[in-house]
Amino acid sequence: MKRLGLLRLGCLAAFGLNVVPGDLVADDSSRTYDKLGILMDVSPEMGFLVPQVRKEVRLLNEALIAAKHDPVAYREVTGFAVAPRGSLRIPASRNAVHSLEALIKDDGVDGILWITSLRGEETGYEKAEMDKIFSGAKADSEGEEEKDVEIKTPQLILHQIWQDQARSGFRDVGKEDDLDHLLDEGLMREWIEVIKNSEGYLMRSWWMPDFESASIFAFPWRVTHGNLLRKLNIGEAAQQYQDTWTSRLRMRYGLEFAHLREIWPRTVIGRAWCEETTIVPRLKSDAVPLRWEGVYEKLRARDSIEEDLAMIKADRLGVLFGLGYVKRDLSAAKTGLKRRVNAKQRYMEELMQIGNEVKDHMEANKKIDDRVYALEYLEVNSGKQAKNTDEFYARRMAKMIRNEGVDAIYFFTNGYTGSGYYGEFRVNEELITHAIREAGVRLYVRVPFEFGVVPLKLQKLAIASGGGVFFGKSSDPDFDISRPKGAWPE
């Protein structure tokens, strides 16, 4: 009970950390800071985070160079695996040991922000190999007098995140994934020990640590998610925490690793995600709105609908536009009833803009003989309404196949079917499979970033059908990302 009480207080000082108020840190451009390296996991499950990180690192380095500071060193590794050097079990391209050592030895970094799912090919060598890199051991002086030179321990800041975790938040993480090693039931103690030995931090949304792990956990400023609060046996609507860890990292690297009052988001909605969530740190002097707006504009840039369709080879192409929304939200956006513009209202404004783009495209191309167009508005009266609305688009696809004889379907959607918050996808992948699989129809999916991201389950379905998923602009190399292996839903 005493330990739970300490966690509920949210006071990191209770875990042996001293409070360093952020406003007492001088903003001295001439100060020398430690050098940060960033290692990015670019495996398929990281999804939209890969192009986001690439773009943000580029912006950060431009700002650092302008401020006459060393840029961060950036490397990518295909997935997560830790094995001894030269291991034949793990290809070098997937062995993170090579990249971690290169950042420290070749790039001269003092700390590493490792953005990874922490899920991959487990070898049993993880702790031993990590201890070699982040142990803080002194130079071997056996047979000699002990040297006065102390080798500085590189700091490990582990940001454990992947696309579906960010997209589904606390609701679904772990339900279908038994490889999530940082769930309460499967916390890998050796990783906590490695991070603690390096005086580092573990950053992860939608998870709260046990007592022993709390000293290295990057707490948010505030938790507002009801399910998580109930799990922690907290009856209030919100729980606030001290974010001492951000001050410590600011003093070491001169960078902001979180917004002033960062709260874990419920879902991924493009604009709100970029505005409220920190993946790559920034300079304090950066104009925050200009920074996130710049990233958002780059991530939402995409090929036009017609450019997407031109890349699909089909004898008869079905084009299905599916836009879902809550009736009162659209009415409020149209009439401007809400004085304060919030994320929901901005979402509806973008929905109307893209809806107009869809209608203009259909009007301009409706006479093309080898295409079948359908525009479906899924209007619901409540944000958590019907049990069967997730079947709506699957049934519409089946009708296209049965009545129109299409051999491929382009599905352009925001994925909302009235089953929760905007940004949540509740399309019935199993029913879509029944509609297209035996008919041999290929599925192609496009979700504008304004509306969120395509769930990996739907991506795998589209790829298994012989189709695919459209991301960003085809001419933008930042969107050259790994695709998951195709798989039909069980």
Short mmCIF file of C-alpha atoms in Angstrom, two decimals:
data_model
loop_
_atom_site.label_atom_id
_atom_site.label_comp_id
_atom_site.label_asym_id
_atom_site.label_seq_id
_atom_site.Cartn_x
_atom_site.Cartn_y
_atom_site.Cartn_z
CA MET A 1 0.00 0.00 0.00
CA LYS A 2 2.86 2.35 0.77
CA ARG A 3 4.41 1.80 -2.66
CA LEU A 4 1.12 2.40 -4.44
CA GLY A 5 0.71 5.60 -2.48
CA LEU A 6 4.07 6.86 -3.67
CA LEU A 7 3.14 6.15 -7.27
CA ARG A 8 -0.19 7.87 -6.86
CA LEU A 9 1.52 10.97 -5.55
CA GLY A 10 3.47 11.01 -8.78
CA CYS A 11 6.41 12.62 -7.00
CA LEU A 12 9.63 11.45 -8.58
CA ALA A 13 11.52 12.88 -5.64
CA ALA A 14 10.11 9.94 -3.70
CA PHE A 15 12.23 7.69 -5.93
CA GLY A 16 15.48 9.50 -5.16
CA LEU A 17 15.37 12.17 -7.87
CA ASN A 18 16.04 15.80 -7.15
CA VAL A 19 13.79 18.46 -8.61
CA VAL A 20 15.51 20.81 -11.05
CA PRO A 21 13.02 23.48 -12.13
CA GLY A 22 13.22 24.03 -15.86
CA ASP A 23 13.00 27.82 -15.64
CA LEU A 24 16.21 27.95 -13.57
CA VAL A 25 18.27 26.54 -16.44
CA ALA A 26 20.08 29.35 -18.24
CA ASP A 27 19.57 29.65 -21.97
CA ASP A 28 23.26 30.09 -22.84
CA SER A 29 24.06 29.60 -26.51
CA SER A 30 27.79 29.46 -25.71
CA ARG A 31 27.44 26.54 -23.31
CA THR A 32 28.87 23.19 -24.36
CA TYR A 33 26.40 20.32 -24.13
CA ASP A 34 26.82 16.59 -24.46
CA LYS A 35 26.31 15.19 -27.94
CA LEU A 36 23.18 13.16 -28.61
CA GLY A 37 22.82 10.32 -31.07
CA ILE A 38 19.51 8.97 -32.34
CA LEU A 39 19.06 5.36 -33.43
CA MET A 40 15.80 4.78 -35.28
CA ASP A 41 14.18 1.39 -35.70
CA VAL A 42 12.85 1.35 -39.28
CA SER A 43 11.11 -2.02 -39.17
CA PRO A 44 7.65 -2.28 -40.78
CA GLU A 45 5.80 -2.07 -37.46
CA MET A 46 7.18 1.44 -36.83
CA GLY A 47 5.05 2.68 -39.75
CA PHE A 48 4.39 6.43 -39.95
CA LEU A 49 6.94 7.15 -37.19
CA VAL A 50 9.81 6.54 -39.62
CA PRO A 51 9.13 9.43 -42.04
CA GLN A 52 8.18 11.63 -39.07
CA VAL A 53 11.50 11.02 -37.30
CA ARG A 54 13.49 11.55 -40.49
CA LYS A 55 11.86 14.91 -41.05
CA GLU A 56 12.15 16.03 -37.44
CA VAL A 57 15.83 15.07 -37.18
CA ARG A 58 16.52 17.16 -40.27
CA LEU A 59 14.73 20.16 -38.76
CA LEU A 60 16.50 19.70 -35.42
CA ASN A 61 19.94 19.60 -37.02
CA GLU A 62 19.21 22.71 -39.05
CA ALA A 63 18.30 24.50 -35.82
CA LEU A 64 21.38 23.18 -33.99
CA ILE A 65 23.74 24.25 -36.76
CA ALA A 66 22.14 27.71 -36.85
CA ALA A 67 22.68 27.93 -33.07
CA LYS A 68 26.34 26.89 -33.56
CA HIS A 69 25.86 23.58 -31.72
CA ASP A 70 26.86 20.11 -32.86
CA PRO A 71 24.09 18.36 -34.82
CA VAL A 72 22.75 15.07 -33.49
CA ALA A 73 24.16 11.93 -35.05
CA TYR A 74 21.45 9.86 -36.72
CA ARG A 75 21.48 6.21 -37.77
CA GLU A 76 18.84 3.67 -38.72
CA VAL A 77 18.61 -0.05 -38.05
CA THR A 78 16.17 -2.47 -39.65
CA GLY A 79 14.31 -3.76 -36.65
CA PHE A 80 15.43 -4.66 -33.17
CA ALA A 81 17.90 -7.39 -32.37
CA VAL A 82 20.91 -7.57 -30.05
CA ALA A 83 23.53 -10.23 -30.67
CA PRO A 84 27.32 -10.53 -30.38
CA ARG A 85 29.30 -8.98 -33.21
CA GLY A 86 29.76 -11.42 -36.07
CA SER A 87 26.76 -13.50 -35.03
CA LEU A 88 25.51 -15.67 -37.87
CA ARG A 89 22.05 -15.85 -36.35
CA ILE A 90 21.25 -12.18 -36.85
CA PRO A 91 22.18 -10.31 -40.07
CA ALA A 92 24.38 -7.28 -39.37
CA SER A 93 21.73 -4.96 -40.84
CA ARG A 94 19.34 -5.97 -38.04
CA ASN A 95 21.87 -6.20 -35.21
CA ALA A 96 21.54 -2.97 -33.23
CA VAL A 97 24.92 -3.54 -31.56
CA HIS A 98 26.70 -2.35 -34.70
CA SER A 99 24.73 0.90 -34.84
CA LEU A 100 24.99 1.59 -31.11
CA GLU A 101 28.75 1.11 -31.12
CA ALA A 102 29.13 3.21 -34.28
CA LEU A 103 27.23 6.09 -32.70
CA ILE A 104 29.52 6.03 -29.66
CA LYS A 105 32.88 5.25 -31.26
CA ASP A 106 32.56 6.79 -34.72
CA ASP A 107 30.12 9.65 -34.10
CA GLY A 108 31.39 10.44 -30.61
CA VAL A 109 28.00 10.71 -28.91
CA ASP A 110 27.58 10.89 -25.13
CA GLY A 111 24.06 9.53 -25.09
CA ILE A 112 21.69 7.67 -27.40
CA LEU A 113 17.97 8.13 -27.91
CA TRP A 114 16.91 4.72 -29.20
CA ILE A 115 13.45 4.79 -30.76
CA THR A 116 12.32 1.21 -31.12
CA SER A 117 9.51 -1.23 -30.50
CA LEU A 118 11.95 -3.32 -28.44
CA ARG A 119 10.47 -6.36 -30.13
CA GLY A 120 12.44 -8.50 -32.48
CA GLU A 121 14.64 -11.55 -32.72
CA GLU A 122 15.48 -12.34 -29.11
CA THR A 123 18.86 -14.05 -28.78
CA GLY A 124 19.45 -14.28 -25.03
CA TYR A 125 22.52 -12.07 -25.32
CA GLU A 126 20.72 -8.76 -24.81
CA LYS A 127 21.88 -7.85 -21.31
CA ALA A 128 25.46 -9.01 -21.80
CA GLU A 129 25.85 -7.04 -25.02
CA MET A 130 24.15 -3.94 -23.61
CA ASP A 131 26.35 -4.07 -20.52
CA LYS A 132 29.41 -3.91 -22.77
CA ILE A 133 28.10 -0.68 -24.29
CA PHE A 134 26.36 0.97 -21.32
CA SER A 135 28.20 -0.55 -18.32
CA GLY A 136 30.31 2.43 -17.23
CA ALA A 137 33.32 0.16 -16.82
CA LYS A 138 36.78 1.70 -16.58
CA ALA A 139 39.66 0.83 -18.85
CA ASP A 140 41.23 -2.55 -18.20
CA SER A 141 44.19 -1.89 -15.93
CA GLU A 142 45.11 -5.46 -15.01
CA GLY A 143 48.85 -5.66 -14.37
CA GLU A 144 49.16 -1.85 -14.44
CA GLU A 145 48.61 0.97 -12.04
CA GLU A 146 45.02 2.13 -12.09
CA LYS A 147 44.58 5.04 -14.44
CA ASP A 148 43.00 8.30 -13.33
CA VAL A 149 41.10 8.66 -16.59
CA GLU A 150 37.50 7.65 -16.15
CA ILE A 151 35.56 6.47 -19.15
CA LYS A 152 32.26 8.30 -19.34
CA THR A 153 29.25 6.02 -19.46
CA PRO A 154 27.05 6.62 -22.51
CA GLN A 155 23.47 7.33 -21.51
CA LEU A 156 20.66 5.20 -22.92
CA ILE A 157 17.29 6.88 -23.41
CA LEU A 158 14.99 4.17 -24.66
CA HIS A 159 11.77 5.40 -26.30
CA GLN A 160 9.73 2.26 -26.72
CA ILE A 161 6.99 2.93 -29.24
CA TRP A 162 5.53 1.49 -32.44
CA GLN A 163 2.73 2.52 -34.77
CA ASP A 164 -0.09 0.38 -33.43
CA GLN A 165 0.81 1.27 -29.84
CA ALA A 166 0.63 4.97 -30.69
CA ARG A 167 -2.58 4.46 -32.68
CA SER A 168 -4.49 2.33 -30.22
CA GLY A 169 -3.13 3.69 -26.96
CA PHE A 170 -3.93 1.91 -23.72
CA ARG A 171 -7.06 0.26 -25.07
CA ASP A 172 -5.60 -2.47 -27.26
CA VAL A 173 -1.90 -2.81 -26.52
CA GLY A 174 -1.16 -6.39 -25.58
CA LYS A 175 -4.55 -7.84 -26.49
CA GLU A 176 -3.23 -9.52 -29.61
CA ASP A 177 0.49 -9.13 -29.06
CA ASP A 178 2.36 -11.47 -26.76
CA LEU A 179 5.72 -10.03 -27.85
CA ASP A 180 5.26 -6.80 -25.90
CA HIS A 181 8.05 -7.28 -23.39
CA LEU A 182 7.25 -4.20 -21.33
CA LEU A 183 3.73 -5.12 -20.37
CA ASP A 184 3.25 -5.46 -16.63
CA GLU A 185 3.23 -9.25 -16.94
CA GLY A 186 6.46 -9.45 -18.92
CA LEU A 187 8.70 -6.59 -17.84
CA MET A 188 12.27 -7.42 -18.84
CA ARG A 189 14.21 -6.70 -15.67
CA GLU A 190 17.56 -6.80 -17.46
CA TRP A 191 16.56 -3.85 -19.65
CA ILE A 192 15.56 -1.79 -16.64
CA GLU A 193 18.94 -2.57 -15.10
CA VAL A 194 20.87 -1.53 -18.23
CA ILE A 195 18.99 1.78 -18.45
CA LYS A 196 19.50 2.46 -14.74
CA ASN A 197 23.24 1.75 -14.93
CA SER A 198 23.60 4.32 -17.72
CA GLU A 199 21.57 6.90 -15.74
CA GLY A 200 19.13 6.81 -18.61
CA TYR A 201 15.37 6.81 -19.01
CA LEU A 202 12.59 4.67 -20.38
CA MET A 203 9.95 6.57 -22.36
CA ARG A 204 6.71 4.76 -23.04
CA SER A 205 3.08 5.84 -23.32
CA TRP A 206 0.16 3.95 -21.78
CA TRP A 207 2.22 2.03 -19.27
CA MET A 208 3.02 2.77 -15.65
CA PRO A 209 6.08 1.20 -13.97
CA ASP A 210 6.34 -0.80 -10.82
CA PHE A 211 8.03 0.78 -7.83
CA GLU A 212 11.56 -0.41 -8.63
CA SER A 213 11.38 0.91 -12.21
CA ALA A 214 9.88 4.30 -11.41
CA SER A 215 13.23 6.08 -10.97
CA ILE A 216 14.09 5.63 -14.66
CA PHE A 217 10.60 6.14 -16.08
CA ALA A 218 9.87 9.28 -18.13
CA PHE A 219 6.57 10.23 -16.55
CA PRO A 220 4.19 12.46 -18.50
CA TRP A 221 3.11 15.77 -17.08
CA ARG A 222 -0.37 14.43 -16.61
CA VAL A 223 -2.40 11.27 -17.23
CA THR A 224 -6.05 11.78 -18.15
CA HIS A 225 -7.01 8.43 -19.67
CA GLY A 226 -9.82 6.89 -17.59
CA ASN A 227 -8.90 3.24 -18.19
CA LEU A 228 -5.31 3.73 -17.10
CA LEU A 229 -6.35 5.73 -14.04
CA ARG A 230 -8.77 2.99 -13.03
CA LYS A 231 -6.03 0.42 -13.45
CA LEU A 232 -3.90 2.46 -11.05
CA ASN A 233 -6.84 2.64 -8.64
CA ILE A 234 -7.00 6.42 -8.96
CA GLY A 235 -10.48 7.88 -8.69
CA GLU A 236 -9.72 11.37 -9.97
CA ALA A 237 -10.20 12.52 -13.56
CA ALA A 238 -6.48 13.26 -13.94
CA GLN A 239 -3.19 12.46 -12.22
CA GLN A 240 -0.28 14.90 -12.40
CA TYR A 241 3.40 14.00 -12.16
CA GLN A 242 6.67 15.88 -11.78
CA ASP A 243 8.70 15.79 -14.99
CA THR A 244 12.14 16.11 -13.43
CA TRP A 245 13.62 13.89 -16.10
CA THR A 246 13.06 16.58 -18.74
CA SER A 247 15.13 19.08 -16.73
CA ARG A 248 17.97 16.62 -16.34
CA LEU A 249 18.07 15.88 -20.06
CA ARG A 250 17.80 19.58 -20.91
CA MET A 251 20.84 20.33 -18.75
CA ARG A 252 22.84 17.54 -20.38
CA TYR A 253 21.96 18.03 -24.06
CA GLY A 254 20.40 21.50 -24.25
CA LEU A 255 17.28 19.96 -25.76
CA GLU A 256 13.61 19.67 -24.83
CA PHE A 257 12.49 16.03 -24.71
CA ALA A 258 8.83 16.84 -24.00
CA HIS A 259 6.40 19.71 -24.29
CA LEU A 260 5.84 21.81 -21.20
CA ARG A 261 2.56 20.09 -20.44
CA GLU A 262 2.60 16.96 -22.54
CA ILE A 263 -0.27 14.51 -22.14
CA TRP A 264 -0.44 11.10 -23.75
CA PRO A 265 -2.86 11.32 -26.70
CA ARG A 266 -5.82 8.99 -27.04
CA THR A 267 -5.35 8.37 -30.76
CA VAL A 268 -3.23 9.45 -33.70
CA ILE A 269 -4.88 12.34 -35.53
CA GLY A 270 -2.35 14.08 -37.74
CA ARG A 271 -2.53 17.66 -36.52
CA ALA A 272 -3.06 16.87 -32.83
CA TRP A 273 -0.34 14.21 -32.88
CA CYS A 274 2.30 16.58 -34.28
CA GLU A 275 1.25 19.39 -31.95
CA GLU A 276 1.05 17.43 -28.70
CA THR A 277 3.51 14.52 -28.91
CA THR A 278 7.30 14.61 -28.76
CA ILE A 279 9.28 11.93 -30.57
CA VAL A 280 12.43 13.86 -31.51
CA PRO A 281 13.66 16.53 -29.05
CA ARG A 282 13.95 20.18 -30.02
CA LEU A 283 15.87 23.29 -29.08
CA LYS A 284 14.15 25.43 -26.46
CA SER A 285 14.59 28.42 -28.76
CA ASP A 286 12.60 26.72 -31.54
CA ALA A 287 9.27 28.36 -32.25
CA VAL A 288 7.09 25.43 -31.21
CA PRO A 289 4.09 26.18 -33.47
CA LEU A 290 6.33 26.67 -36.50
CA ARG A 291 8.16 23.44 -35.71
CA TRP A 292 5.15 21.16 -35.41
CA GLU A 293 3.20 22.87 -38.19
CA GLY A 294 6.18 22.39 -40.50
CA VAL A 295 6.33 18.68 -39.67
CA TYR A 296 2.59 18.29 -40.03
CA GLU A 297 2.51 19.93 -43.45
CA LYS A 298 5.28 17.63 -44.66
CA LEU A 299 3.55 14.50 -43.35
CA ARG A 300 0.14 15.40 -44.74
CA ALA A 301 1.50 16.11 -48.22
CA ARG A 302 0.36 13.33 -50.56
CA ASP A 303 -0.21 12.44 -54.17
CA SER A 304 -3.58 13.47 -55.55
CA ILE A 305 -6.37 10.92 -55.81
CA GLU A 306 -5.88 10.75 -59.55
CA GLU A 307 -2.12 10.16 -59.13
CA ASP A 308 -2.89 7.26 -56.78
CA LEU A 309 -5.37 5.74 -59.22
CA ALA A 310 -2.94 6.06 -62.12
CA MET A 311 -0.59 3.66 -60.30
CA ILE A 312 -3.23 0.92 -60.06
CA LYS A 313 -3.55 -1.49 -62.98
CA ALA A 314 -7.06 -2.88 -63.19
CA ASP A 315 -9.55 -3.83 -65.89
CA ARG A 316 -12.35 -2.41 -63.79
CA LEU A 317 -11.45 -0.35 -60.76
CA GLY A 318 -13.77 0.29 -57.84
CA VAL A 319 -13.14 3.61 -56.09
CA LEU A 320 -14.72 3.73 -52.63
CA PHE A 321 -14.61 6.92 -50.58
CA GLY A 322 -15.67 6.34 -46.97
CA LEU A 323 -15.94 9.26 -44.54
CA GLY A 324 -17.43 8.75 -41.08
CA TYR A 325 -18.33 11.36 -38.47
CA VAL A 326 -20.64 12.22 -35.59
CA LYS A 327 -23.59 14.29 -36.78
CA ARG A 328 -23.40 16.97 -34.08
CA ASP A 329 -19.65 17.45 -34.66
CA LEU A 330 -20.21 18.28 -38.31
CA SER A 331 -23.10 20.60 -37.47
CA ALA A 332 -20.97 22.45 -34.92
CA ALA A 333 -18.12 22.87 -37.41
CA LYS A 334 -20.46 24.18 -40.11
CA THR A 335 -22.23 26.67 -37.84
CA GLY A 336 -19.18 27.64 -35.78
CA LEU A 337 -21.07 27.18 -32.51
CA LYS A 338 -17.97 26.45 -30.44
CA ARG A 339 -16.06 29.60 -29.56
CA ARG A 340 -12.88 27.74 -28.73
CA VAL A 341 -11.44 25.77 -31.64
CA ASN A 342 -10.40 22.34 -30.38
CA ALA A 343 -8.87 19.25 -31.99
CA LYS A 344 -12.28 17.78 -32.81
CA GLN A 345 -13.42 20.92 -34.61
CA ARG A 346 -10.18 21.17 -36.58
CA TYR A 347 -10.63 17.53 -37.56
CA MET A 348 -14.12 18.27 -38.89
CA GLU A 349 -12.85 21.27 -40.85
CA GLU A 350 -10.23 19.06 -42.51
CA LEU A 351 -12.87 16.40 -43.13
CA MET A 352 -14.97 18.95 -45.00
CA GLN A 353 -11.97 20.11 -47.04
CA ILE A 354 -11.05 16.59 -48.09
CA GLY A 355 -14.73 15.81 -48.70
CA ASN A 356 -14.78 18.67 -51.20
CA GLU A 357 -11.62 17.29 -52.84
CA VAL A 358 -13.33 13.90 -53.19
CA LYS A 359 -16.48 15.39 -54.74
CA ASP A 360 -14.43 17.48 -57.20
CA HIS A 361 -12.49 14.39 -58.26
CA MET A 362 -15.65 12.35 -58.78
CA GLU A 363 -17.26 15.09 -60.82
CA ALA A 364 -14.21 15.38 -63.06
CA ASN A 365 -13.79 11.63 -63.59
CA LYS A 366 -17.27 10.09 -63.36
CA LYS A 367 -17.43 9.32 -67.09
CA ILE A 368 -14.36 7.09 -67.16
CA ASP A 369 -15.70 3.71 -68.32
CA ASP A 370 -13.37 1.37 -66.44
CA ARG A 371 -14.02 2.93 -63.03
CA VAL A 372 -16.90 2.55 -60.58
CA TYR A 373 -17.20 5.35 -58.01
CA ALA A 374 -18.97 5.30 -54.65
CA LEU A 375 -19.00 8.00 -51.97
CA GLU A 376 -20.33 6.85 -48.60
CA TYR A 377 -20.88 9.17 -45.64
CA LEU A 378 -21.21 7.17 -42.44
CA GLU A 379 -23.08 9.52 -40.13
CA VAL A 380 -23.64 8.39 -36.54
CA ASN A 381 -25.45 10.07 -33.68
CA SER A 382 -22.97 9.13 -30.96
CA GLY A 383 -19.23 8.75 -30.71
CA LYS A 384 -19.67 5.23 -29.34
CA GLN A 385 -22.75 4.14 -31.15
CA ALA A 386 -23.44 1.02 -33.13
CA LYS A 387 -22.00 -2.47 -32.80
CA ASN A 388 -22.20 -3.30 -36.50
CA THR A 389 -21.15 -0.08 -38.24
CA ASP A 390 -17.63 -1.53 -38.62
CA GLU A 391 -19.14 -3.86 -41.24
CA PHE A 392 -20.40 -0.99 -43.38
CA TYR A 393 -17.45 -0.61 -45.76
CA ALA A 394 -16.90 -4.35 -46.12
CA ARG A 395 -20.51 -4.77 -47.26
CA ARG A 396 -20.13 -1.87 -49.69
CA MET A 397 -17.04 -3.54 -51.19
CA ALA A 398 -18.91 -6.81 -51.55
CA LYS A 399 -21.67 -4.99 -53.42
CA MET A 400 -19.11 -3.42 -55.79
CA ILE A 401 -17.64 -6.82 -56.53
CA ARG A 402 -20.99 -8.58 -56.95
CA ASN A 403 -22.86 -5.92 -58.95
CA GLU A 404 -20.09 -4.05 -60.76
CA GLY A 405 -17.52 -6.78 -61.39
CA VAL A 406 -14.50 -4.80 -60.16
CA ASP A 407 -11.14 -6.56 -59.94
CA ALA A 408 -9.46 -3.98 -57.67
CA ILE A 409 -10.71 -1.51 -55.06
CA TYR A 410 -9.15 1.79 -54.02
CA PHE A 411 -10.36 2.55 -50.49
CA PHE A 412 -9.90 6.21 -49.47
CA THR A 413 -11.13 6.72 -45.90
CA ASN A 414 -10.80 8.23 -42.46
CA GLY A 415 -11.68 4.82 -40.99
CA TYR A 416 -14.18 6.17 -38.49
CA THR A 417 -17.26 4.01 -37.94
CA GLY A 418 -18.72 5.48 -34.76
CA SER A 419 -17.01 3.19 -32.28
CA GLY A 420 -14.89 5.62 -30.30
CA TYR A 421 -12.62 8.61 -30.87
CA TYR A 422 -11.56 10.04 -34.21
CA GLY A 423 -8.35 8.37 -35.26
CA GLU A 424 -9.58 4.96 -34.12
CA PHE A 425 -10.16 2.48 -36.94
CA ARG A 426 -13.00 0.05 -36.57
CA VAL A 427 -13.29 -1.45 -40.04
CA ASN A 428 -14.04 -5.17 -40.06
CA GLU A 429 -10.95 -6.71 -41.66
CA GLU A 430 -12.36 -10.24 -41.43
CA LEU A 431 -15.47 -9.28 -43.37
CA ILE A 432 -13.41 -7.37 -45.94
CA THR A 433 -11.41 -10.57 -46.40
CA HIS A 434 -14.61 -12.53 -47.07
CA ALA A 435 -15.62 -9.92 -49.65
CA ILE A 436 -12.39 -9.84 -51.67
CA ARG A 437 -10.36 -13.00 -51.13
CA GLU A 438 -12.24 -15.64 -53.11
CA ALA A 439 -13.11 -13.08 -55.80
CA GLY A 440 -9.40 -12.35 -56.26
CA VAL A 441 -9.93 -8.61 -55.83
CA ARG A 442 -6.92 -6.49 -54.90
CA LEU A 443 -7.33 -3.85 -52.18
CA TYR A 444 -5.50 -0.52 -52.12
CA VAL A 445 -5.81 1.82 -49.14
CA ARG A 446 -5.18 5.53 -48.68
CA VAL A 447 -5.75 7.34 -45.39
CA PRO A 448 -4.85 11.06 -45.41
CA PHE A 449 -2.56 11.81 -42.46
CA GLU A 450 -5.07 14.38 -41.23
CA PHE A 451 -7.27 11.43 -40.24
CA GLY A 452 -4.60 9.17 -38.75
CA VAL A 453 -2.72 6.15 -40.05
CA VAL A 454 -3.60 2.80 -41.60
CA PRO A 455 -3.61 0.02 -38.97
CA LEU A 456 -1.00 -2.64 -39.60
CA LYS A 457 -3.68 -5.31 -39.69
CA LEU A 458 -5.39 -3.56 -42.62
CA GLN A 459 -2.02 -2.98 -44.29
CA LYS A 460 -1.22 -6.69 -44.12
CA LEU A 461 -4.63 -7.55 -45.56
CA ALA A 462 -4.16 -5.17 -48.51
CA ILE A 463 -0.70 -6.55 -49.26
CA ALA A 464 -1.92 -10.15 -48.98
CA SER A 465 -4.58 -9.39 -51.59
CA GLY A 466 -1.94 -8.27 -54.08
CA GLY A 467 -2.72 -4.60 -53.49
CA GLY A 468 -1.01 -2.13 -51.19
CA VAL A 469 -1.08 1.05 -49.14
CA PHE A 470 -0.31 4.59 -50.25
CA PHE A 471 1.85 6.76 -47.98
CA GLY A 472 2.65 10.45 -48.38
CA LYS A 473 4.05 11.53 -51.73
CA SER A 474 5.63 8.90 -53.93
CA SER A 475 8.42 11.37 -54.76
CA ASP A 476 9.37 11.92 -51.09
CA PRO A 477 12.24 9.56 -50.07
CA ASP A 478 11.28 9.90 -46.40
CA PHE A 479 8.25 7.72 -47.16
CA ASP A 480 10.47 4.96 -48.50
CA ILE A 481 9.62 2.68 -45.59
CA SER A 482 9.49 -1.05 -45.03
CA ARG A 483 6.15 -2.73 -45.61
CA PRO A 484 4.85 -5.52 -43.40
CA LYS A 485 4.44 -9.01 -44.84
CA GLY A 486 1.01 -9.67 -46.26
CA ALA A 487 -1.30 -11.70 -44.04
CA TRP A 488 -4.99 -12.47 -44.10
CA PRO A 489 -6.81 -11.96 -40.79
CA GLU A 490 -7.43 -15.21 -38.96
#
